[in-house]
Amino acid sequence: MKLKLGLDVGSGGSSNTPFLLLFALYFLIISGAVYVVINQPPSMGTERNPQTGALRTVAFMAGRINGQYIIEGLSAGCAMALGGAGFVMLDRANDRNVTIVNNRMILTMGGMISILSSLGLCQLFVRIKIPNYLL
């Protein structure tokens, strides 16, 4: 009696598997996973309102360049990965196998929008992190 598993061990997977694994590793490194493991920061912080004295949660550790909350690192990693995915879309738009003009235009516009939104998000994060920088 042979037991058949639904998983084919002999196949190596698709050609995009190494790229997706490296892209996930890129996201983890950019997000600061090593920093989180070593320093064990909180996921979010609190800040006291000077007028009311009430505490509110903050996701960015403003004013400290060498410190970050977990949510801050993940959001910055998402912004960087969005820009990287935009460059991948632009590269795929120039592929010889993309023959339909609409697909090429969608990939080009999606890549440009991803890159520009990533740039805007990264600038916003730097402005939050370093107040009055490059005004």
Short mmCIF file of C-alpha atoms in Angstrom, two decimals:
data_model
loop_
_atom_site.label_atom_id
_atom_site.label_comp_id
_atom_site.label_asym_id
_atom_site.label_seq_id
_atom_site.Cartn_x
_atom_site.Cartn_y
_atom_site.Cartn_z
CA MET A 1 0.00 0.00 0.00
CA LYS A 2 1.49 3.32 -1.13
CA LEU A 3 0.74 6.56 0.61
CA LYS A 4 0.37 9.45 -1.78
CA LEU A 5 1.05 12.89 -0.44
CA GLY A 6 -0.46 15.91 -2.10
CA LEU A 7 2.90 17.66 -2.10
CA ASP A 8 5.28 17.00 -4.97
CA VAL A 9 8.74 16.98 -3.44
CA GLY A 10 10.51 16.71 -6.79
CA SER A 11 9.39 20.06 -8.18
CA GLY A 12 11.43 23.09 -7.28
CA GLY A 13 8.50 25.51 -7.33
CA SER A 14 7.99 28.42 -9.63
CA SER A 15 10.76 30.67 -10.87
CA ASN A 16 9.43 33.48 -8.66
CA THR A 17 9.95 31.55 -5.41
CA PRO A 18 13.58 32.69 -4.83
CA PHE A 19 12.59 36.27 -5.64
CA LEU A 20 9.68 36.20 -3.19
CA LEU A 21 11.85 34.70 -0.46
CA LEU A 22 14.55 37.34 -0.98
CA PHE A 23 11.91 40.09 -1.10
CA ALA A 24 10.45 38.87 2.22
CA LEU A 25 13.97 38.79 3.70
CA TYR A 26 14.54 42.35 2.38
CA PHE A 27 11.32 43.46 4.09
CA LEU A 28 12.35 41.89 7.40
CA ILE A 29 15.83 43.42 7.33
CA ILE A 30 14.58 46.88 6.34
CA SER A 31 11.84 46.69 9.00
CA GLY A 32 14.44 46.28 11.71
CA ALA A 33 13.77 42.70 12.76
CA VAL A 34 17.33 42.40 14.06
CA TYR A 35 16.90 45.60 16.11
CA VAL A 36 13.63 44.29 17.53
CA VAL A 37 15.18 40.97 18.56
CA ILE A 38 18.21 42.61 20.20
CA ASN A 39 16.60 45.63 21.93
CA GLN A 40 13.02 44.40 22.44
CA PRO A 41 11.28 47.79 22.07
CA PRO A 42 7.55 48.22 22.73
CA SER A 43 5.19 48.01 19.79
CA MET A 44 3.92 51.57 20.36
CA GLY A 45 4.69 54.37 22.78
CA THR A 46 2.72 56.99 24.67
CA GLU A 47 3.00 60.74 24.75
CA ARG A 48 1.46 63.17 27.23
CA ASN A 49 -0.56 66.08 25.88
CA PRO A 50 0.84 69.26 27.47
CA GLN A 51 -2.54 71.05 27.68
CA THR A 52 -4.79 68.28 28.98
CA GLY A 53 -2.28 65.89 30.50
CA ALA A 54 -3.95 62.94 28.77
CA LEU A 55 -1.86 60.13 27.33
CA ARG A 56 -2.11 59.26 23.66
CA THR A 57 -0.46 56.47 21.72
CA VAL A 58 2.21 57.25 19.15
CA ALA A 59 3.69 54.98 16.51
CA PHE A 60 6.86 57.00 15.83
CA MET A 61 9.60 57.77 18.31
CA ALA A 62 10.07 61.39 17.28
CA GLY A 63 13.43 63.01 17.83
CA ARG A 64 15.41 59.78 18.29
CA ILE A 65 17.28 58.66 15.21
CA ASN A 66 18.74 55.50 16.75
CA GLY A 67 15.51 54.17 18.29
CA GLN A 68 12.22 52.91 16.92
CA TYR A 69 9.00 51.24 17.91
CA ILE A 70 8.00 47.96 16.25
CA ILE A 71 5.11 49.56 14.33
CA GLU A 72 7.44 52.30 13.09
CA GLY A 73 9.85 49.76 11.66
CA LEU A 74 7.11 47.73 10.02
CA SER A 75 5.53 50.79 8.41
CA ALA A 76 8.89 52.01 7.13
CA GLY A 77 9.61 48.52 5.81
CA CYS A 78 6.25 48.49 4.01
CA ALA A 79 7.03 51.86 2.43
CA MET A 80 10.42 50.63 1.22
CA ALA A 81 8.97 47.35 -0.02
CA LEU A 82 6.27 49.31 -1.89
CA GLY A 83 9.00 51.22 -3.71
CA GLY A 84 10.86 48.01 -4.49
CA ALA A 85 7.68 46.43 -5.83
CA GLY A 86 7.23 49.52 -8.01
CA PHE A 87 10.65 49.00 -9.56
CA VAL A 88 9.80 45.33 -10.14
CA MET A 89 6.58 46.38 -11.90
CA LEU A 90 8.54 48.77 -14.12
CA ASP A 91 10.95 45.98 -14.95
CA ARG A 92 8.08 43.61 -15.79
CA ALA A 93 6.49 46.29 -18.00
CA ASN A 94 9.60 46.22 -20.21
CA ASP A 95 9.54 42.43 -20.50
CA ARG A 96 9.34 41.00 -23.99
CA ASN A 97 6.49 38.66 -23.01
CA VAL A 98 4.12 41.53 -22.14
CA THR A 99 2.52 42.10 -25.50
CA ILE A 100 -0.82 43.66 -24.62
CA VAL A 101 -0.52 47.44 -24.50
CA ASN A 102 -3.02 47.75 -21.64
CA ASN A 103 -1.00 45.37 -19.44
CA ARG A 104 2.17 47.31 -20.18
CA MET A 105 0.47 50.60 -19.35
CA ILE A 106 -1.07 49.21 -16.14
CA LEU A 107 2.30 47.87 -15.00
CA THR A 108 4.03 51.16 -15.86
CA MET A 109 1.44 53.32 -14.09
CA GLY A 110 1.29 50.97 -11.10
CA GLY A 111 5.07 51.03 -10.81
CA MET A 112 5.24 54.81 -11.04
CA ILE A 113 2.45 55.26 -8.47
CA SER A 114 4.14 52.76 -6.13
CA ILE A 115 7.51 54.46 -6.38
CA LEU A 116 6.11 57.97 -5.90
CA SER A 117 3.92 56.95 -2.98
CA SER A 118 6.90 55.19 -1.38
CA LEU A 119 8.96 58.34 -1.80
CA GLY A 120 6.22 60.46 -0.22
CA LEU A 121 5.80 58.07 2.70
CA CYS A 122 9.54 57.95 3.37
CA GLN A 123 9.71 61.76 3.32
CA LEU A 124 6.77 61.90 5.73
CA PHE A 125 8.44 59.41 8.06
CA VAL A 126 11.67 61.45 8.07
CA ARG A 127 9.70 64.62 8.85
CA ILE A 128 7.99 62.87 11.76
CA LYS A 129 11.24 61.34 12.98
CA ILE A 130 13.37 64.50 12.64
CA PRO A 131 11.26 67.62 13.16
CA ASN A 132 12.43 70.79 11.33
CA TYR A 133 14.73 68.79 9.03
CA LEU A 134 15.29 70.36 5.58
CA LEU A 135 12.60 73.00 5.90
#
